[in-house]
Short mmCIF file of C-alpha atoms and ligand atoms in Angstrom, two decimals:
data_model
loop_
_atom_site.label_atom_id
_atom_site.label_comp_id
_atom_site.label_asym_id
_atom_site.label_seq_id
_atom_site.Cartn_x
_atom_site.Cartn_y
_atom_site.Cartn_z
CA MET A 1 15.23 20.52 -38.44
CA THR A 2 13.06 19.10 -36.32
CA THR A 3 11.93 15.99 -36.52
CA SER A 4 8.01 15.36 -35.96
CA THR A 5 7.45 12.18 -34.37
CA ILE A 6 3.38 9.51 -35.39
CA ILE A 7 3.80 7.06 -33.30
CA LEU A 8 0.17 5.00 -34.98
CA ALA A 9 -2.06 3.21 -31.88
CA ALA A 10 -5.50 3.22 -33.52
CA GLY A 11 -5.82 -0.26 -34.04
CA GLN A 12 -8.25 -1.83 -31.98
CA GLY A 13 -6.04 -5.27 -30.60
CA THR A 14 -9.38 -7.11 -31.10
CA ARG A 15 -7.30 -10.08 -30.47
CA MET A 16 -6.02 -9.20 -27.09
CA ARG A 17 -10.11 -10.49 -26.40
CA SER A 18 -9.69 -7.08 -23.26
CA GLY A 19 -12.37 -4.64 -22.02
CA LEU A 20 -8.89 -2.37 -22.40
CA PRO A 21 -7.36 -0.35 -25.62
CA LYS A 22 -4.38 -2.89 -26.90
CA VAL A 23 -1.31 0.11 -26.13
CA LEU A 24 -2.46 0.52 -22.20
CA GLN A 25 -1.92 -3.22 -21.35
CA PRO A 26 0.65 -3.37 -18.42
CA LEU A 27 3.99 -4.44 -19.64
CA GLY A 28 7.02 -3.94 -16.82
CA GLY A 29 3.96 -2.42 -14.86
CA ARG A 30 3.14 0.68 -17.34
CA PRO A 31 1.05 0.59 -20.17
CA MET A 32 2.48 -0.50 -23.53
CA LEU A 33 2.39 2.95 -24.77
CA ALA A 34 5.09 4.25 -21.53
CA HIS A 35 7.68 2.69 -22.87
CA VAL A 36 7.15 3.88 -26.32
CA LEU A 37 6.52 7.51 -25.06
CA ASP A 38 10.02 7.62 -23.15
CA THR A 39 12.45 6.42 -25.55
CA VAL A 40 11.31 9.00 -27.83
CA SER A 41 11.52 11.27 -25.69
CA ARG A 42 15.54 11.09 -25.14
CA LEU A 43 15.39 12.35 -28.92
CA GLU A 44 16.70 16.23 -29.51
CA ASP A 45 13.97 18.76 -30.32
CA THR A 46 10.69 16.32 -31.31
CA ARG A 47 6.86 16.74 -31.31
CA VAL A 48 4.70 13.01 -30.78
CA TYR A 49 1.84 12.84 -32.69
CA VAL A 50 -0.46 9.78 -31.80
CA VAL A 51 -3.37 8.39 -33.92
CA HIS A 52 -6.02 7.05 -31.36
CA GLY A 53 -8.50 5.70 -33.00
CA HIS A 54 -10.46 3.24 -30.41
CA GLY A 55 -10.44 4.41 -26.15
CA GLY A 56 -8.76 7.08 -27.96
CA GLU A 57 -9.80 9.20 -24.14
CA ARG A 58 -9.16 6.57 -22.65
CA VAL A 59 -5.39 6.73 -23.85
CA GLN A 60 -5.48 10.31 -24.10
CA ALA A 61 -6.96 9.98 -20.14
CA ALA A 62 -3.75 8.29 -18.78
CA PHE A 63 -0.94 10.14 -20.12
CA GLN A 64 -2.58 13.34 -19.96
CA GLU A 65 0.56 15.13 -17.80
CA ARG A 66 2.83 14.28 -20.87
CA GLN A 67 2.21 17.33 -23.93
CA LEU A 68 1.66 15.00 -26.63
CA GLN A 69 -0.55 16.03 -29.74
CA TRP A 70 -3.38 13.90 -30.23
CA VAL A 71 -4.56 13.36 -33.61
CA HIS A 72 -8.00 11.28 -34.37
CA GLN A 73 -8.70 9.22 -36.77
CA ALA A 74 -11.91 7.65 -36.54
CA GLU A 75 -12.39 4.43 -39.22
CA GLN A 76 -8.59 2.83 -39.17
CA LEU A 77 -7.92 2.36 -43.28
CA GLY A 78 -5.29 2.32 -42.98
CA THR A 79 -1.39 2.58 -42.23
CA GLY A 80 -0.70 5.40 -44.67
CA HIS A 81 -4.02 6.63 -43.60
CA ALA A 82 -3.22 6.84 -40.47
CA VAL A 83 -0.07 9.09 -40.52
CA MET A 84 -1.91 11.00 -43.21
CA GLN A 85 -4.26 12.95 -40.66
CA ALA A 86 -1.53 14.08 -38.79
CA MET A 87 0.68 15.34 -41.81
CA GLY A 88 -1.67 18.49 -41.33
CA ARG A 89 -0.41 19.49 -38.18
CA ILE A 90 3.21 18.83 -39.73
CA ALA A 91 5.83 21.70 -41.52
CA ASP A 92 7.34 21.20 -45.14
CA ASP A 93 10.72 21.30 -43.40
CA ASP A 94 9.42 18.93 -40.87
CA LEU A 95 11.45 14.72 -40.58
CA VAL A 96 9.34 12.74 -40.23
CA LEU A 97 9.81 9.26 -37.46
CA VAL A 98 6.94 6.48 -37.58
CA LEU A 99 6.29 4.78 -35.12
CA TYR A 100 3.87 2.37 -33.54
CA GLY A 101 2.84 1.68 -30.26
CA ASP A 102 2.09 -1.73 -29.93
CA VAL A 103 5.68 -2.00 -30.49
CA PRO A 104 7.20 -0.87 -27.58
CA LEU A 105 10.92 -2.41 -27.49
CA MET A 106 12.32 -0.19 -29.16
CA ARG A 107 15.50 0.97 -28.94
CA LEU A 108 16.77 4.48 -28.67
CA PRO A 109 20.24 4.19 -30.95
CA THR A 110 17.77 2.07 -33.01
CA LEU A 111 15.07 5.40 -33.70
CA THR A 112 18.19 7.81 -34.27
CA GLY A 113 19.75 6.03 -36.71
CA LEU A 114 16.46 6.14 -38.60
CA LEU A 115 16.17 10.25 -38.85
CA ASP A 116 19.94 10.38 -39.74
CA ALA A 117 20.38 8.28 -42.17
CA ALA A 118 16.71 10.42 -43.60
CA ARG A 119 18.04 14.09 -42.78
CA PRO A 120 19.78 14.08 -46.39
CA GLY A 121 17.44 13.51 -48.16
CA ALA A 122 16.37 9.91 -48.45
CA LEU A 123 13.21 7.40 -46.92
CA ALA A 124 14.59 5.07 -44.15
CA LEU A 125 13.39 1.95 -43.78
CA LEU A 126 13.82 -0.09 -40.95
CA THR A 127 14.00 -3.87 -41.14
CA ALA A 128 15.13 -7.30 -40.20
CA ARG A 129 15.77 -10.34 -41.17
CA VAL A 130 13.46 -13.73 -39.02
CA ASP A 131 13.33 -16.74 -39.80
CA ASP A 132 9.24 -16.79 -40.41
CA PRO A 133 8.06 -13.77 -42.43
CA ALA A 134 4.71 -14.93 -42.62
CA GLY A 135 2.67 -11.80 -42.79
CA TYR A 136 5.17 -9.72 -42.25
CA GLY A 137 5.84 -6.82 -45.36
CA ARG A 138 7.74 -8.19 -47.37
CA ILE A 139 10.86 -5.83 -48.79
CA VAL A 140 11.84 -6.11 -52.57
CA ARG A 141 15.53 -5.73 -53.31
CA GLY A 142 17.17 -4.94 -56.86
CA GLU A 143 19.13 -6.36 -58.75
CA GLY A 144 22.03 -4.26 -57.13
CA GLY A 145 20.78 -5.31 -53.88
CA SER A 146 18.42 -1.58 -53.76
CA ILE A 147 15.06 -1.37 -52.46
CA GLN A 148 12.27 -1.33 -54.80
CA ARG A 149 8.79 -1.80 -53.06
CA ILE A 150 7.46 -3.59 -49.99
CA VAL A 151 4.74 -5.93 -50.71
CA GLU A 152 2.03 -6.53 -47.71
CA HIS A 153 1.99 -10.76 -46.83
CA LYS A 154 -1.71 -10.72 -48.48
CA ASP A 155 -0.25 -9.20 -51.49
CA ALA A 156 2.62 -10.92 -52.04
CA SER A 157 3.39 -13.80 -54.45
CA GLU A 158 4.70 -17.65 -53.24
CA ARG A 159 8.12 -16.10 -54.08
CA GLU A 160 8.07 -12.81 -52.68
CA ARG A 161 6.43 -14.00 -49.69
CA ALA A 162 9.92 -16.64 -49.56
CA ILE A 163 11.70 -13.24 -49.16
CA THR A 164 13.11 -13.51 -45.27
CA GLU A 165 13.53 -9.45 -45.50
CA ILE A 166 10.53 -8.17 -43.68
CA ASN A 167 9.46 -4.87 -43.01
CA THR A 168 8.86 -3.67 -39.75
CA GLY A 169 7.51 -0.49 -39.83
CA LEU A 170 9.69 2.10 -38.07
CA LEU A 171 10.09 4.39 -40.57
CA ALA A 172 11.42 8.39 -41.27
CA CYS A 173 11.55 10.59 -44.39
CA PRO A 174 11.12 14.38 -44.39
CA ALA A 175 7.67 15.97 -44.71
CA ARG A 176 7.42 17.05 -47.60
CA LYS A 177 8.17 13.98 -49.85
CA LEU A 178 5.93 11.89 -47.41
CA ARG A 179 3.56 14.75 -47.15
CA GLU A 180 3.13 14.33 -52.32
CA TRP A 181 3.43 10.61 -51.69
CA LEU A 182 0.61 10.29 -49.81
CA ALA A 183 -1.86 11.50 -51.19
CA ARG A 184 -1.25 9.89 -53.66
CA LEU A 185 -1.45 6.36 -51.80
CA ASP A 186 -5.20 4.20 -53.88
CA ASN A 187 -6.77 1.06 -50.87
CA ASP A 188 -6.83 -1.26 -54.95
CA ASN A 189 -5.37 -4.47 -52.65
CA ALA A 190 -6.35 -7.95 -50.55
CA GLN A 191 -6.63 -5.55 -47.82
CA GLY A 192 -8.71 -2.16 -49.14
CA GLU A 193 -6.46 -0.31 -46.91
CA TYR A 194 -4.55 2.97 -47.43
CA TYR A 195 -0.93 1.50 -47.37
CA LEU A 196 1.82 3.42 -45.49
CA THR A 197 3.68 1.05 -47.14
CA ASP A 198 3.00 1.63 -50.99
CA ILE A 199 5.25 4.80 -50.12
CA ILE A 200 8.52 3.09 -51.28
CA GLY A 201 7.28 1.44 -53.89
CA MET A 202 6.89 5.80 -55.21
CA ALA A 203 9.77 6.72 -53.89
CA ALA A 204 12.08 4.09 -55.77
CA GLY A 205 10.27 4.45 -58.53
CA GLU A 206 11.43 8.25 -59.29
CA GLY A 207 14.70 7.24 -58.18
CA TYR A 208 14.28 8.75 -54.33
CA PRO A 209 17.22 7.06 -51.81
CA VAL A 210 15.44 4.66 -50.05
CA GLU A 211 18.21 3.09 -46.95
CA GLY A 212 17.17 0.02 -45.86
CA ILE A 213 18.49 -0.50 -41.91
CA ILE A 214 18.12 -4.10 -40.56
CA VAL A 215 17.85 -4.30 -37.46
CA GLU A 216 20.39 -6.20 -35.62
CA ASP A 217 18.81 -7.52 -32.52
CA ILE A 218 14.67 -8.33 -33.66
CA SER A 219 13.89 -8.56 -29.70
CA GLU A 220 12.98 -4.19 -30.82
CA ILE A 221 10.64 -4.86 -33.47
CA HIS A 222 9.06 -7.18 -31.06
CA GLY A 223 5.14 -6.26 -32.19
CA ILE A 224 2.31 -7.46 -30.13
CA ASN A 225 -0.69 -8.06 -31.07
CA ASP A 226 -2.51 -10.98 -29.11
CA ARG A 227 -1.62 -12.07 -25.18
CA ARG A 228 1.99 -15.16 -25.73
CA GLN A 229 3.20 -11.14 -27.35
CA LEU A 230 2.38 -9.19 -24.94
CA ALA A 231 3.92 -12.51 -22.11
CA GLU A 232 6.62 -12.86 -25.17
CA ALA A 233 7.77 -8.86 -24.38
CA GLU A 234 7.88 -9.00 -20.79
CA ARG A 235 10.19 -11.81 -21.66
CA ILE A 236 12.56 -9.57 -23.27
CA LEU A 237 11.89 -6.60 -21.49
CA ARG A 238 13.21 -9.02 -18.36
CA GLU A 239 15.61 -10.46 -19.22
CA ARG A 240 16.79 -6.99 -20.32
CA ILE A 241 17.03 -5.58 -17.01
CA ALA A 242 17.97 -8.40 -15.38
CA ASP A 243 20.82 -7.73 -17.85
CA GLN A 244 21.09 -4.19 -16.53
CA LEU A 245 21.19 -5.33 -12.79
CA LEU A 246 23.82 -8.20 -13.23
CA ALA A 247 26.45 -5.54 -15.31
CA ALA A 248 25.68 -3.42 -12.52
CA GLY A 249 26.61 -5.78 -9.97
CA VAL A 250 23.40 -6.85 -8.64
CA THR A 251 24.20 -10.89 -7.99
CA LEU A 252 20.63 -12.84 -9.35
CA ALA A 253 19.61 -15.93 -8.07
CA ASP A 254 18.15 -17.33 -11.59
CA PRO A 255 17.90 -13.91 -14.24
CA SER A 256 14.72 -14.93 -15.87
CA ARG A 257 12.67 -14.70 -12.15
CA ILE A 258 13.40 -11.20 -11.64
CA ASP A 259 10.15 -8.60 -12.38
CA VAL A 260 10.99 -4.84 -12.33
CA ARG A 261 8.27 -3.11 -12.06
CA GLY A 262 9.10 0.43 -12.02
CA GLU A 263 12.47 1.72 -11.33
CA LEU A 264 14.74 -0.31 -9.51
CA ARG A 265 17.69 1.00 -7.59
CA CYS A 266 20.96 -1.45 -6.24
CA GLY A 267 23.83 -0.41 -4.34
CA ARG A 268 27.69 -2.84 -4.29
CA ASP A 269 27.28 -6.98 -3.44
CA VAL A 270 23.32 -6.43 -3.43
CA PHE A 271 21.82 -10.20 -3.83
CA LEU A 272 18.11 -11.39 -5.01
CA ASP A 273 16.39 -15.17 -4.59
CA VAL A 274 14.22 -15.92 -6.88
CA ASN A 275 10.42 -14.39 -7.57
CA VAL A 276 10.94 -11.02 -6.42
CA VAL A 277 9.11 -8.69 -7.37
CA PHE A 278 9.61 -4.97 -7.74
CA GLU A 279 6.84 -1.74 -8.30
CA GLY A 280 8.00 1.75 -8.92
CA GLU A 281 10.67 3.40 -7.11
CA VAL A 282 12.83 0.90 -5.40
CA GLU A 283 16.02 2.13 -3.51
CA LEU A 284 18.47 -0.65 -2.04
CA GLY A 285 21.08 0.33 -0.66
CA ASP A 286 24.97 -2.15 -0.40
CA ASP A 287 25.18 -5.67 0.28
CA VAL A 288 20.65 -5.79 0.70
CA VAL A 289 19.75 -9.37 0.84
CA ILE A 290 16.48 -10.09 -0.88
CA GLY A 291 14.67 -13.20 -0.45
CA PRO A 292 12.68 -15.60 -2.15
CA ASN A 293 9.33 -14.52 -2.91
CA CYS A 294 8.48 -10.89 -1.95
CA VAL A 295 6.83 -8.32 -3.52
CA ILE A 296 8.79 -4.50 -2.87
CA ARG A 297 6.92 -1.73 -3.73
CA ASN A 298 7.94 2.28 -3.40
CA ALA A 299 10.46 1.75 -1.17
CA ARG A 300 13.84 2.29 0.57
CA ILE A 301 15.82 0.11 1.83
CA GLY A 302 19.54 0.00 4.31
CA SER A 303 23.21 -1.17 3.26
CA GLY A 304 23.31 -4.66 4.85
CA THR A 305 19.72 -5.38 5.64
CA ARG A 306 18.05 -8.78 4.23
CA ILE A 307 14.71 -9.74 4.20
CA ASP A 308 13.84 -12.63 4.81
CA ALA A 309 10.93 -14.78 1.95
CA PHE A 310 8.12 -13.95 1.78
CA SER A 311 7.82 -10.58 2.34
CA HIS A 312 6.09 -7.70 1.06
CA ILE A 313 6.09 -4.44 1.07
CA ASP A 314 4.85 -1.47 0.52
CA SER A 315 5.80 2.36 1.09
CA ALA A 316 8.10 1.36 3.53
CA ASP A 317 12.12 2.96 4.16
CA ILE A 318 14.25 0.68 6.90
CA GLY A 319 17.24 1.62 8.15
CA ARG A 320 21.30 -0.35 8.32
CA ASP A 321 21.40 -4.16 9.17
CA ALA A 322 18.12 -4.85 10.07
CA ARG A 323 16.47 -7.88 9.73
CA ILE A 324 12.45 -8.16 8.06
CA GLY A 325 10.20 -11.67 7.51
CA PRO A 326 9.86 -14.31 6.90
CA TYR A 327 6.31 -13.61 6.18
CA ALA A 328 6.72 -9.98 7.70
CA ARG A 329 4.07 -6.81 6.05
CA LEU A 330 5.26 -4.07 6.29
CA ARG A 331 2.93 -1.56 4.65
CA PRO A 332 2.65 3.21 4.25
CA GLY A 333 4.21 4.97 6.16
CA ALA A 334 6.20 2.37 8.25
CA GLU A 335 9.37 3.76 9.10
CA LEU A 336 12.45 1.46 10.19
CA ALA A 337 15.74 2.39 12.13
CA ASP A 338 18.48 0.87 11.90
CA GLU A 339 19.12 -2.84 12.78
CA VAL A 340 15.50 -3.13 13.78
CA HIS A 341 14.21 -6.46 13.31
CA VAL A 342 10.42 -6.97 11.93
CA GLY A 343 9.69 -10.91 12.13
CA ASN A 344 6.81 -13.25 10.88
CA PHE A 345 3.77 -12.82 10.70
CA VAL A 346 4.11 -9.01 11.84
CA GLU A 347 2.14 -6.42 10.05
CA VAL A 348 3.32 -2.78 10.67
CA LYS A 349 1.40 0.08 8.95
CA LYS A 350 2.11 4.09 9.40
CA SER A 351 4.29 3.77 12.18
CA ARG A 352 7.60 5.21 13.50
CA ILE A 353 9.86 2.36 14.85
CA GLY A 354 13.37 3.68 16.48
CA ARG A 355 17.32 2.08 16.10
CA GLY A 356 17.58 -1.34 17.90
CA SER A 357 14.18 -2.17 17.99
CA LYS A 358 12.51 -5.59 17.73
CA ALA A 359 9.06 -7.24 17.25
CA ASN A 360 10.59 -10.75 16.68
CA HIS A 361 6.18 -12.92 16.01
CA LEU A 362 2.54 -12.19 15.41
CA SER A 363 1.80 -8.58 15.87
CA TYR A 364 -0.23 -5.38 14.35
CA ILE A 365 1.48 -1.97 14.42
CA GLY A 366 0.04 0.64 13.02
CA ASP A 367 0.33 4.68 13.68
CA ALA A 368 2.82 4.42 16.51
CA GLU A 369 5.59 5.87 17.18
CA VAL A 370 8.31 3.26 19.58
CA GLY A 371 11.46 4.55 19.89
CA ALA A 372 14.62 2.54 20.45
CA GLY A 373 15.71 -0.43 22.51
CA VAL A 374 12.22 -1.51 22.31
CA ASN A 375 10.86 -5.43 23.24
CA ILE A 376 7.83 -6.25 21.67
CA GLY A 377 6.58 -9.50 22.75
CA ALA A 378 4.93 -12.04 20.70
CA GLY A 379 1.22 -11.08 19.97
CA THR A 380 1.32 -7.12 20.75
CA ILE A 381 -1.27 -5.25 18.58
CA THR A 382 -1.24 -1.42 18.98
CA CYS A 383 -5.58 -0.84 19.49
CA ASN A 384 -5.15 1.62 16.63
CA TYR A 385 -9.29 2.07 15.72
CA ASP A 386 -12.33 2.16 17.62
CA GLY A 387 -14.81 1.23 14.95
CA ALA A 388 -14.80 5.49 14.49
CA ASN A 389 -11.71 6.82 14.28
CA LYS A 390 -7.71 6.08 14.21
CA HIS A 391 -5.48 6.45 17.50
CA ARG A 392 -1.24 6.88 18.29
CA THR A 393 0.68 4.70 20.38
CA VAL A 394 3.13 5.60 21.83
CA ILE A 395 5.96 3.55 23.00
CA GLU A 396 9.22 5.00 24.75
CA ASP A 397 12.67 3.48 24.33
CA GLY A 398 13.98 0.96 26.10
CA ALA A 399 9.82 -0.55 27.16
CA PHE A 400 9.49 -4.24 26.85
CA ILE A 401 5.77 -4.91 26.32
CA GLY A 402 4.89 -8.88 27.61
CA SER A 403 3.33 -11.06 25.08
CA ASN A 404 -0.10 -11.28 23.79
CA SER A 405 -0.52 -7.05 25.30
CA ALA A 406 -3.36 -4.83 23.85
CA LEU A 407 -2.12 -1.21 23.92
CA VAL A 408 -5.54 0.26 23.41
CA ALA A 409 -4.95 3.66 21.67
CA PRO A 410 -4.36 6.94 22.21
CA VAL A 411 -1.51 5.01 25.26
CA ILE A 412 1.70 6.13 26.37
CA ILE A 413 3.99 3.15 27.50
CA GLY A 414 7.01 5.32 29.27
CA ARG A 415 10.53 4.99 28.73
CA ASN A 416 12.16 1.69 30.60
CA ALA A 417 8.14 0.19 30.72
CA THR A 418 7.48 -3.39 31.46
CA VAL A 419 4.48 -4.26 30.52
CA GLY A 420 3.65 -8.38 31.61
CA ALA A 421 2.21 -10.48 29.59
CA GLY A 422 -1.32 -10.22 28.28
CA SER A 423 -2.26 -6.89 29.40
CA THR A 424 -4.76 -5.10 28.57
CA ILE A 425 -3.36 -1.87 28.16
CA SER A 426 -5.82 1.41 27.96
CA LYS A 427 -4.27 3.82 30.63
CA ASN A 428 -0.51 5.54 29.93
CA ALA A 429 1.81 2.63 31.38
CA PRO A 430 4.76 5.05 33.32
CA ALA A 431 8.48 4.76 33.42
CA GLY A 432 10.35 1.99 34.33
CA ALA A 433 7.93 0.98 36.19
CA LEU A 434 6.04 -3.01 35.79
CA THR A 435 2.23 -2.38 34.72
CA VAL A 436 -0.02 -5.34 34.70
CA SER A 437 -3.78 -5.97 34.22
CA ARG A 438 -4.37 -8.58 34.55
CA ALA A 439 -6.62 -11.55 36.52
CA ARG A 440 -4.65 -12.37 39.08
CA GLN A 441 -4.04 -16.26 39.45
CA THR A 442 -5.56 -18.33 41.72
CA THR A 443 -5.04 -21.74 42.55
CA ILE A 444 -8.28 -24.48 44.47
CA GLU A 445 -7.07 -26.97 46.31
CA GLY A 446 -8.22 -30.20 46.58
CA TRP A 447 -10.30 -29.82 43.52
CA GLN A 448 -11.34 -33.24 41.56
CA ARG A 449 -11.69 -33.36 37.95
CA PRO A 450 -15.51 -35.33 37.01
CA GLN A 451 -15.83 -38.78 36.50
CA LYS A 452 -16.90 -40.57 33.94
CA GLN A 453 -20.20 -41.82 35.24
CA LYS A 454 -20.28 -45.69 35.03
CA LYS A 455 -23.39 -47.28 32.78
CA ASP A 456 -25.03 -49.86 34.59
C1 UD1 B 1 2.64 -3.14 -40.69
C2 UD1 B 1 2.54 -3.51 -41.93
C3 UD1 B 1 3.53 -4.49 -42.76
C4 UD1 B 1 4.14 -4.35 -41.66
C5 UD1 B 1 3.94 -4.89 -40.14
C6 UD1 B 1 4.73 -4.87 -39.07
C7 UD1 B 1 1.43 -1.87 -44.12
C8 UD1 B 1 0.49 -1.67 -44.71
N1 UD1 B 1 2.00 -3.13 -43.07
O1 UD1 B 1 1.33 -4.60 -41.14
O2 UD1 B 1 4.51 -4.37 -43.63
O3 UD1 B 1 5.61 -5.87 -41.98
O4 UD1 B 1 3.43 -3.47 -40.21
O5 UD1 B 1 3.88 -4.99 -38.17
O6 UD1 B 1 1.93 -0.13 -43.39
N2 UD1 B 1 -3.05 1.77 -37.13
C9 UD1 B 1 -3.22 2.22 -36.94
N3 UD1 B 1 -4.83 3.10 -37.73
C10 UD1 B 1 -5.07 2.29 -39.23
C11 UD1 B 1 -4.38 1.02 -39.14
C12 UD1 B 1 -3.00 0.79 -38.31
O7 UD1 B 1 -2.88 2.95 -36.59
O8 UD1 B 1 -5.89 1.90 -39.52
C13 UD1 B 1 -1.67 1.25 -36.61
C14 UD1 B 1 -2.39 -0.13 -36.03
O9 UD1 B 1 -2.92 -0.05 -34.45
C15 UD1 B 1 -0.63 -0.89 -35.87
C16 UD1 B 1 -0.47 -0.55 -36.81
O10 UD1 B 1 -0.66 1.65 -37.43
O11 UD1 B 1 -0.37 -0.04 -34.07
C17 UD1 B 1 -0.22 -1.37 -37.82
O12 UD1 B 1 -1.21 -1.79 -38.12
P1 UD1 B 1 -1.56 -4.02 -38.63
O13 UD1 B 1 -2.85 -3.11 -38.41
O14 UD1 B 1 -0.69 -3.73 -37.78
O15 UD1 B 1 -0.53 -3.50 -39.09
P2 UD1 B 1 0.30 -5.08 -40.57
O16 UD1 B 1 -0.50 -4.83 -41.17
O17 UD1 B 1 0.69 -6.05 -39.09
CA1 CA B 2 0.41 -5.95 -36.79
#
């Protein structure tokens, strides 16, 4: 039996108070809907229908590269109406799974559990027991405990409102039956909507099996309607990721103060201090230590390397046993070999730095090719930009650049060359020699400091 997954995502999300369609709001650095789609993509053999309405073009544009069936619901007339819009394209023999675009944290086994329960011919419904059921549809069970119907909060009596088992909204059902019941829906209720939940009463009424599955971990059904719920979802996600990292052997100084907005792979005995933000794809080797308050995006960091506090690393590749920071900034295209030291207030962009080279203080290294064993003194700048074009600086193995030098590119500093401190180097500096370019120091003998004149 093939499955068709219908994701309801047409709601406006007014309570987010945002210009962005709700399902595009970022959660863990990715649109909320991407989380649902990723989980669904791990189901075998399913077609995915996304019912969109408000801001539909933006939602479609955000997921262009995915194989999705887009269904437009022009007017939001209710969850039943939304499902109906997709049914036209779904075969009778399919099994239908209904999910919400704003319930992004459900896990794969929960979905397969629903499908497995529905496959033999049943309406499978995911329910939850909660402390505060306000706002949710309530599960009304009969004498023997079987589910009879769902009553929406706004339509419920006092007694029904006391029920703490709620409808999560997620369900699975054979398409043939679903279509039949949907055709019979009306909007004669408190909200004037076509409620998907009314099909439960219809199924039970004709003796069709209704299987309630109670979700164990209610974080899976956390719905997002406002910013507070979005922040709460972020917290749940953070906790899950922290748990995975801890289980994989990573040490976290504080599991509640790490953010992984993308994918993080760690070797053995990695230590992550507080407030580290990871974005995109990051790979850390064995024994890597990341100090507090670092932002690390799309980077590979070799084994034994230490990144000290407040460093910012973006699209960089760092070898083994390197020392970076505190306050270092590695920008896209920074490629650092093993044992490189990059210290405080050093910025490296689109440059390769060879094994064991050091730039420990206050430097800018851009568009440069730096060899191995090079020492770059404090305050050294590669002047790579002439206002129109970028030029390269080459610093060969073993060179020593004195402090506060300006290397005006294009320029080559030869192997084992020494550049005197404070030099402005605009012509190539030959290998093995000392090149100095600064005014000679003179001392004026007998010079007197001016004296303050006495007032009479
Ligand atoms: C719905 C359920 C309720 C359940 C709750 C769980 C119904 C009638 N009620 O209520 O039993 O406890 O979810 O959160 O189903 N949507 C559309 N088109 C529409 C209407 C809604 O795509 O015309 C989408 C929304 O974007 C949202 C989802 O369906 O993703 C649920 O809609 P919402 O209005 O939030 O339903 P609730 O009233 O919360
Ligand atoms: Ca809702």
